[in-house]
Short mmCIF file of C-alpha atoms and ligand atoms in Angstrom, two decimals:
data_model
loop_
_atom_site.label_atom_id
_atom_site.label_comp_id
_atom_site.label_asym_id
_atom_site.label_seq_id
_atom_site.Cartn_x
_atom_site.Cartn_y
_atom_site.Cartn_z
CA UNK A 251 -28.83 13.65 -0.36
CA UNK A 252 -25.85 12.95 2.10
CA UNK A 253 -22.34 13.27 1.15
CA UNK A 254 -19.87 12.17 3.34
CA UNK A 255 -15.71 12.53 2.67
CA UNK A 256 -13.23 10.07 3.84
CA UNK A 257 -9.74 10.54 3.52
CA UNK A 258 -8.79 8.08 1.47
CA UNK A 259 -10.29 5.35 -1.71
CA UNK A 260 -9.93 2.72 1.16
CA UNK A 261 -11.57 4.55 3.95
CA UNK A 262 -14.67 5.13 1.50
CA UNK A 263 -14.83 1.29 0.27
CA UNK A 264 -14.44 0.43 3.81
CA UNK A 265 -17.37 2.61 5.09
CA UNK A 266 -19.43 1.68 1.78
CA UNK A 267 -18.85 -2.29 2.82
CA UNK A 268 -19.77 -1.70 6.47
CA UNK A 269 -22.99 0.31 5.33
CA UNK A 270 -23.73 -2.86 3.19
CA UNK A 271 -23.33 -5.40 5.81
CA UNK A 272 -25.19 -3.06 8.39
CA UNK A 273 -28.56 -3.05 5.73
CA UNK A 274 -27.89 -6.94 5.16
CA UNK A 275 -27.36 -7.76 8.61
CA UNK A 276 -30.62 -5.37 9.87
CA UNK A 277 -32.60 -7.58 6.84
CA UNK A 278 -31.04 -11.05 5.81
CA UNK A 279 -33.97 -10.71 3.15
CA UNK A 280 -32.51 -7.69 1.42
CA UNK A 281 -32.63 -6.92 -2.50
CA UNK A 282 -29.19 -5.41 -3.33
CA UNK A 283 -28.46 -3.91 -6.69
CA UNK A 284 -24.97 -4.13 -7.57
CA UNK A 285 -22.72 -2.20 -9.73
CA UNK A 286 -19.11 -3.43 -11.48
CA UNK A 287 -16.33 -0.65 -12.31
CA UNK A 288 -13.01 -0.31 -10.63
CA UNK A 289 -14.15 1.14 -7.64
CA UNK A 290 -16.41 -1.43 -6.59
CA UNK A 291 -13.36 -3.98 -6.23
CA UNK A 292 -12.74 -3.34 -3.25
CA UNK A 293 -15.93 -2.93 -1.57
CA UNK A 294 -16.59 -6.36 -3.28
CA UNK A 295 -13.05 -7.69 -1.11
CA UNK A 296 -13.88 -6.21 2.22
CA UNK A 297 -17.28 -7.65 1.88
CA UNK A 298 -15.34 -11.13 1.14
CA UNK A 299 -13.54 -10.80 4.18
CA UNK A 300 -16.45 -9.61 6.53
CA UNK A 301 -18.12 -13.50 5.19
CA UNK A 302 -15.08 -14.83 5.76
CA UNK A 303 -14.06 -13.34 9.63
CA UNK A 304 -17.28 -12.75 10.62
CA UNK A 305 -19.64 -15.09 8.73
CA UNK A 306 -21.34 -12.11 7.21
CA UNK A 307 -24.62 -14.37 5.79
CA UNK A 308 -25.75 -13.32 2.44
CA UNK A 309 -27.43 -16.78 1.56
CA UNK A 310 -30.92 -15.08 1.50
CA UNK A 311 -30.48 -12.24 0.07
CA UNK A 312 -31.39 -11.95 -3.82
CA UNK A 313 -29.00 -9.33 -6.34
CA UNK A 314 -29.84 -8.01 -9.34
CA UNK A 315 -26.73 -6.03 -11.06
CA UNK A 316 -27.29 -2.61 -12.74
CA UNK A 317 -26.40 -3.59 -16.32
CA UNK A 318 -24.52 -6.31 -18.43
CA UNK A 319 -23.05 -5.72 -22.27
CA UNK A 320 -24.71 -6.88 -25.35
CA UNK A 321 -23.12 -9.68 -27.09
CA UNK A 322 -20.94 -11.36 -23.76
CA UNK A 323 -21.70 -14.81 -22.61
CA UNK A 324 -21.21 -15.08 -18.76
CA UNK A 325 -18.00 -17.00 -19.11
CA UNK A 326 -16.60 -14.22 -21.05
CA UNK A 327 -14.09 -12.74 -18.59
CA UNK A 328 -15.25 -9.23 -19.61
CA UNK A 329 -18.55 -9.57 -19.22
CA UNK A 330 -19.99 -8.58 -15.46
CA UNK A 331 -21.25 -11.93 -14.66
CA UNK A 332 -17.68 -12.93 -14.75
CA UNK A 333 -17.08 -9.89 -12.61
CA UNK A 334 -19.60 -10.62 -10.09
CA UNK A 335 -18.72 -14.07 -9.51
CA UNK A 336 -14.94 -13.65 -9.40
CA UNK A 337 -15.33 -10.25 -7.42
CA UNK A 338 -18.14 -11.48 -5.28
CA UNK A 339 -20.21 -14.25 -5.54
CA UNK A 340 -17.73 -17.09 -5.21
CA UNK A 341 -16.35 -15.44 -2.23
CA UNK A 342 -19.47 -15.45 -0.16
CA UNK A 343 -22.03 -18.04 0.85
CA UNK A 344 -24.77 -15.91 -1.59
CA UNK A 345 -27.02 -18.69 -3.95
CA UNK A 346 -26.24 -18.34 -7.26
CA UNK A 347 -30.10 -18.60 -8.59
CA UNK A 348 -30.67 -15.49 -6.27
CA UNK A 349 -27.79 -13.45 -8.30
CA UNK A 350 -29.54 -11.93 -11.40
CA UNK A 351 -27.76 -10.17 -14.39
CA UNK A 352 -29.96 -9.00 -17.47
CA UNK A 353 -29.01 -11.79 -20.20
CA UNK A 354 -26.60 -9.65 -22.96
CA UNK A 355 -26.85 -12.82 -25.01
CA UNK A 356 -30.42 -13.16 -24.94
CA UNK A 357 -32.07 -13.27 -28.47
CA UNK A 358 -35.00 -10.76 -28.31
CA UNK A 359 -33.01 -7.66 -26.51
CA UNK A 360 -36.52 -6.37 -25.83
CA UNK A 361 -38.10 -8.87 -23.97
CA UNK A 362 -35.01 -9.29 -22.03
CA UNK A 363 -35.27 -5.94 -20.51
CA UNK A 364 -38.70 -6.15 -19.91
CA UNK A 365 -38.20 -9.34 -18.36
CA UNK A 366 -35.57 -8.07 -16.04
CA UNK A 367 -37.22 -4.93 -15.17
CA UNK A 368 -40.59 -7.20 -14.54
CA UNK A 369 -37.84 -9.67 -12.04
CA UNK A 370 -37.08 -6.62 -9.85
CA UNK A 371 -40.54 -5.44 -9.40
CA UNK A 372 -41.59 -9.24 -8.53
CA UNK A 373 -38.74 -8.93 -5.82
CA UNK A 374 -40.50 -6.51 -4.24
CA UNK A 375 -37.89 -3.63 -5.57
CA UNK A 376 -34.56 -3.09 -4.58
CA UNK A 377 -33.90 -2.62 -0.96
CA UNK A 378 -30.30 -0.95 -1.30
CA UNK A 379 -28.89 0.22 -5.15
CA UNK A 380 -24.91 0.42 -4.98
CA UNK A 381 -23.57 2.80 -7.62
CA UNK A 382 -20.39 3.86 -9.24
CA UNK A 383 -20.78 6.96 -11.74
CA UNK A 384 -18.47 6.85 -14.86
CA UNK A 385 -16.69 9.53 -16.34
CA UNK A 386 -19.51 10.68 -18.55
CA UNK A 387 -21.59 10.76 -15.13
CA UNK A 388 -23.67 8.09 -15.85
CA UNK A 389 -25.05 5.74 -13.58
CA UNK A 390 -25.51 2.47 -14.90
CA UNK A 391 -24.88 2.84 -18.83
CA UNK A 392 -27.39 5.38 -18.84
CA UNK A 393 -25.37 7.73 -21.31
CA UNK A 394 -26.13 11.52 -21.64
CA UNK A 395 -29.57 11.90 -22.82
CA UNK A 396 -30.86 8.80 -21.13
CA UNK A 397 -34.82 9.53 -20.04
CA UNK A 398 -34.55 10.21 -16.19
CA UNK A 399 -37.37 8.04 -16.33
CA UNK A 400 -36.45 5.11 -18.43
CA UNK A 401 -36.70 1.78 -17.37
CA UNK A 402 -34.36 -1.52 -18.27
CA UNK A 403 -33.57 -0.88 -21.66
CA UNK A 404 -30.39 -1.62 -24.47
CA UNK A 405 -28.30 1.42 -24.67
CA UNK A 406 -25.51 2.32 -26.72
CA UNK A 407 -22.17 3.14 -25.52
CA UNK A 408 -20.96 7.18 -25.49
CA UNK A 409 -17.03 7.00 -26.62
CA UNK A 410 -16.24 8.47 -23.25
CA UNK A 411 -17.34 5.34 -21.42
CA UNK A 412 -15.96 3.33 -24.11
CA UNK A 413 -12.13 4.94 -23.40
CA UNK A 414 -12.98 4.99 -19.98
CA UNK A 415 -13.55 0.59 -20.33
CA UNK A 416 -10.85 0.27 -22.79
CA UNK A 417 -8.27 -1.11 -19.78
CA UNK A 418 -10.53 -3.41 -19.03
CA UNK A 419 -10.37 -5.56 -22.40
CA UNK A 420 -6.58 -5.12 -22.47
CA UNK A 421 -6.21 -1.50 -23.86
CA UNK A 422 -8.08 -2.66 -27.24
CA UNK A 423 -11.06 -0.15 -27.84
CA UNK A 424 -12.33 -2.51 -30.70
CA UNK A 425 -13.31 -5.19 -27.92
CA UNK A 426 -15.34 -2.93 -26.04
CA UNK A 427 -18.70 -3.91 -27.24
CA UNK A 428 -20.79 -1.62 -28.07
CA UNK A 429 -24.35 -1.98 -26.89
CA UNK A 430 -25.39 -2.74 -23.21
CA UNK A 431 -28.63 -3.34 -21.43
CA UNK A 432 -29.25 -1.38 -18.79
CA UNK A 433 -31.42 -0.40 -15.53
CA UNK A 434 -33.12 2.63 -16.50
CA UNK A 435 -32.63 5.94 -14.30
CA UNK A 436 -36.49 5.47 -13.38
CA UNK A 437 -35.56 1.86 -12.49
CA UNK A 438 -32.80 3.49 -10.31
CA UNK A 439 -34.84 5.90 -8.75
CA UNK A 440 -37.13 3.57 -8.02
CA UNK A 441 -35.09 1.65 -5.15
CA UNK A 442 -35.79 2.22 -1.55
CA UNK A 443 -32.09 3.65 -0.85
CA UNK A 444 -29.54 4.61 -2.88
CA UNK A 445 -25.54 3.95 -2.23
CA UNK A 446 -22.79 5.77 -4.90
CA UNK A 447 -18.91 5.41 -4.32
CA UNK A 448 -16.59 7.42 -5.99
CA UNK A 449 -13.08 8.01 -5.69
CA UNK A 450 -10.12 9.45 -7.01
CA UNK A 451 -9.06 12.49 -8.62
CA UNK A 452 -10.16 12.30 -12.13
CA UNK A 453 -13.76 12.24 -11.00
CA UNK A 454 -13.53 15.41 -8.75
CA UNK A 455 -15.13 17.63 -11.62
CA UNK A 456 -17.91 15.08 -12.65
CA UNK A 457 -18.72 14.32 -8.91
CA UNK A 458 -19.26 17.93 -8.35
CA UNK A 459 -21.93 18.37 -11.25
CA UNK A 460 -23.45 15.32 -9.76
CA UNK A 461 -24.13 16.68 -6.55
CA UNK A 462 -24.37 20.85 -6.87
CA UNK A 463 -25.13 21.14 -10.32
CA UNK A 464 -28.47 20.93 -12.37
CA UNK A 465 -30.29 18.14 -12.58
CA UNK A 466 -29.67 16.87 -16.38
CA UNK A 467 -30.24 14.36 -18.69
CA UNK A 468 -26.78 15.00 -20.09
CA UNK A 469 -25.68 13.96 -16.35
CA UNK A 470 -27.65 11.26 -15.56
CA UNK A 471 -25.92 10.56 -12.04
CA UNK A 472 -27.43 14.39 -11.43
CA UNK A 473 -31.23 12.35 -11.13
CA UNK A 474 -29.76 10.63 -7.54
CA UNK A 475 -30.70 14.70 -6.26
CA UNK A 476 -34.15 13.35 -6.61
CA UNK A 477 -34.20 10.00 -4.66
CA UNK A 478 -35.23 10.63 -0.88
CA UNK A 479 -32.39 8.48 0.59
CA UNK A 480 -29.42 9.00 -1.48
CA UNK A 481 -25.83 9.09 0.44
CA UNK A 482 -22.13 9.53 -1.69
CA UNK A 483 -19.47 7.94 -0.06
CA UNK A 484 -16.45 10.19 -2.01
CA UNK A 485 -12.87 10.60 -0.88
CA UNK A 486 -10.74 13.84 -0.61
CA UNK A 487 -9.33 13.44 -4.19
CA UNK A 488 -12.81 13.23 -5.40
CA UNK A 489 -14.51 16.06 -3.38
CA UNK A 490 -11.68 18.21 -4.35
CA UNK A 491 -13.86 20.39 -6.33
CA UNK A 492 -17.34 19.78 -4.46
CA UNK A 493 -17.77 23.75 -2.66
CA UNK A 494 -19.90 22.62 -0.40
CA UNK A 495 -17.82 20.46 2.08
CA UNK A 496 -17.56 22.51 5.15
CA UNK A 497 -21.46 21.65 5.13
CA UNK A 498 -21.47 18.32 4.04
CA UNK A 499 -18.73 17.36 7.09
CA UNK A 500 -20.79 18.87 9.92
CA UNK A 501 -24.08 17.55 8.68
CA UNK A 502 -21.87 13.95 9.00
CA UNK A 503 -20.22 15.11 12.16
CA UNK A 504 -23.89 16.24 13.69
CA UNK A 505 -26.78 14.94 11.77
CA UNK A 506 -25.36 11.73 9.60
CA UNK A 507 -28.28 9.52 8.17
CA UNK A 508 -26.36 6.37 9.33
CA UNK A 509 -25.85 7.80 12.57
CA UNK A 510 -23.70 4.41 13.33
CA UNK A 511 -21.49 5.37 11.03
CA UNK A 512 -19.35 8.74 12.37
C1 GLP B 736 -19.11 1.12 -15.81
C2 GLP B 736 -20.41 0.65 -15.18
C3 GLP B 736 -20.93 1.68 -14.20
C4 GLP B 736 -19.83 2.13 -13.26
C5 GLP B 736 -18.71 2.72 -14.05
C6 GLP B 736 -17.61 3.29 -13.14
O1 GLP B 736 -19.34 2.05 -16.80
N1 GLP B 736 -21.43 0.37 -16.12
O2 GLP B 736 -22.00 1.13 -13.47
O3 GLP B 736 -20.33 3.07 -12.37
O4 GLP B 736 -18.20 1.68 -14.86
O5 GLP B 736 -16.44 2.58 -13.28
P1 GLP B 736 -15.14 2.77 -12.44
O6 GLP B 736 -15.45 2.39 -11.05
O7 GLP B 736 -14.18 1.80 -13.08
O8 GLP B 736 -14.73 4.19 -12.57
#
C-alpha cells in the first residue's frame, strides 16, 4: 500500500485525475471501475476538462461502476447512473454501451449480480478500481460484516451510510433507499490496481483504521491492505490522525509507485 498526502481536497482530486489519465493514456483499452460519493466530483470535473483541453480519449475504454441502489431507474436523479452521466459520461467522448452499472431495477436481484459480476470477468477484470470509503469505512456498500471475499451481491444499507447519503436526496432519510447491489470486496480485490481518494476532516479517524489498523470485516476498506497495488490519495485534513506520515512522505518523496507523479 502507498499513501501519499497532498495539501489540500483539490491537490488530491487533481493528482487522482492525472493518475487516471496517465493509466488511460498508457492503455486506451483500459477497464476502469468507478465510484460516486462527494469526493469523486471533482476528479469526475478535472477529468472533463483534461477531454476537453487536451482531448483526453476515453472512447475505448469500457467502465463498470462499483454499485447502484435497489429500486432507482437510471433517470432517477439519485440514482448513480444519473450521477455518472451528469458527472462524467456526457462530458467526455466515452460510448455509452461501454459504461456499465449493475441494473437496481432489474427483476431477479440475483441474477443481476451474477450477471454483472460474470460482465467484469468477460472484460478481462478491471484494469484500475477508483474508490471513495464512506463513513462506516466501507468500500463500495460493502457494510460492516461484508465477506472480504464476497462477490456482486444486494446489500442492505448500515444507518451510518444512510445519514451519511441523506444530503443527497434533499435531507429526507426516508428517500434513501434501502437496499443496494454491490461489487463484492473479493470483486474489489480482484482488480489489477487499486485507486481510493479521501478527503476532509471527518474521515481522518476512519482513514486511519483503514490504513494502520486490523484488517476487519467490520472495516471493509481495511481489505485494500491486502491488494498488491493499492495507493490512497488523502489530504492533510484526512491524514490528520494517520501516525505514520513522516514514512509515508519520504517513501513518496524517494520511492513513489507512480514515480511520475512527485
Ligand atoms: C457512497 C458510495 C461509496 C463512496 C461513499 C463515499 O456510499 N457507495 O462508493 O465511497 O459514498 O462518499 P463521499 O465521497 O460522499 O464521502
Amino acid at each position: 500500500m502507498e499513501v501519499i498526502i497532498q495539501p489540500n481536497a483539490a491537490a488530491a482530486a487533481t493528482l487522482v485525475a492525472r493518475l487516471i489519465a496517465r493509466e488511460l493514456k498508457a492503455n486506451p483499452h483500459i477497464v476502469l471501475g468507478l465510484a460516486t460519493g462527494a469526493t469523486m466530483e471533482s476528479v469526475y470535473r478535472i477529468l472533463a476538462k483534461m477531454y476537453r483541453e487536451t482531448h483526453l480519449d476515453f472512447s475505448l475504454c469500457r467502465t463498470f461502476n462499483l454499485d447502484e441502489y435497489v429500486g432507482l431507474p437510471p433517470e432517477d436523479p439519485h440514482s448513480y447512473r444519473y450521477y455518472m452521466n451528469e458527472y462524467l459520461f456526457k462530458n467526455v467522448n466515452v460510448d455509452l454501451r461501454n459504461t456499465h452499472l449493475p441494473n437496481g431495477m432489474a427483476a431477479d436481484l440475483s441474477a443481476e449480480c451474477a450477471r454483472y459480476e460474470n460482465a467484469i470477468k468477460q472484460s478481462g477484470g478491471i484494469g484500475l478500481q477508483l474508490l471513495g470509503v464512506g463513513a462506516d469505512g466501507h468500500i463500495g456498500f460493502n457494510e460492516p460484516l461484508s465477506a472480504l471475499r464476497s462477490h456482486t451481491r444486494v446489500k442492505a444499507l448500515a444507518p451510518a451510510t444512510i445519514e451519511q447519503n441523506t444530503p443527497h436526496f434533499g435531507g429526507d432519510k426516508s428517500k434513501v433507499p434501502r437496499r443496494a447491489i454491490t461489487m463484492g470486496v473479493g470483486t474489489i480485490l480482484s482488480s489489477h490496481r487499486c485507486l481510493a481518494l479521501v478527503t476532509g476532516a471527518h474521515k481522518a479517524e476512519i482513514i486511519a483504521k483503514t490504513v494502520e489498523g486490523p484488517i476487519t470485516s467490520m472495516i471493509t476498506a481495511t481489505a485494500l491492505q491486502l491488494h498488491p497495488h493499492c495507493t490512497f490519495v488523502v489530504d492533510e485534513a484526512a491524514a490528520a490522525k494517520l501516525s505514520g506520515t513522516e514514512y509515508y512522505r519520504w517513501i513518496f518523496a524517494n520511492e513513489p509507485e507512480w514515480l511520475e507523479y512527485r
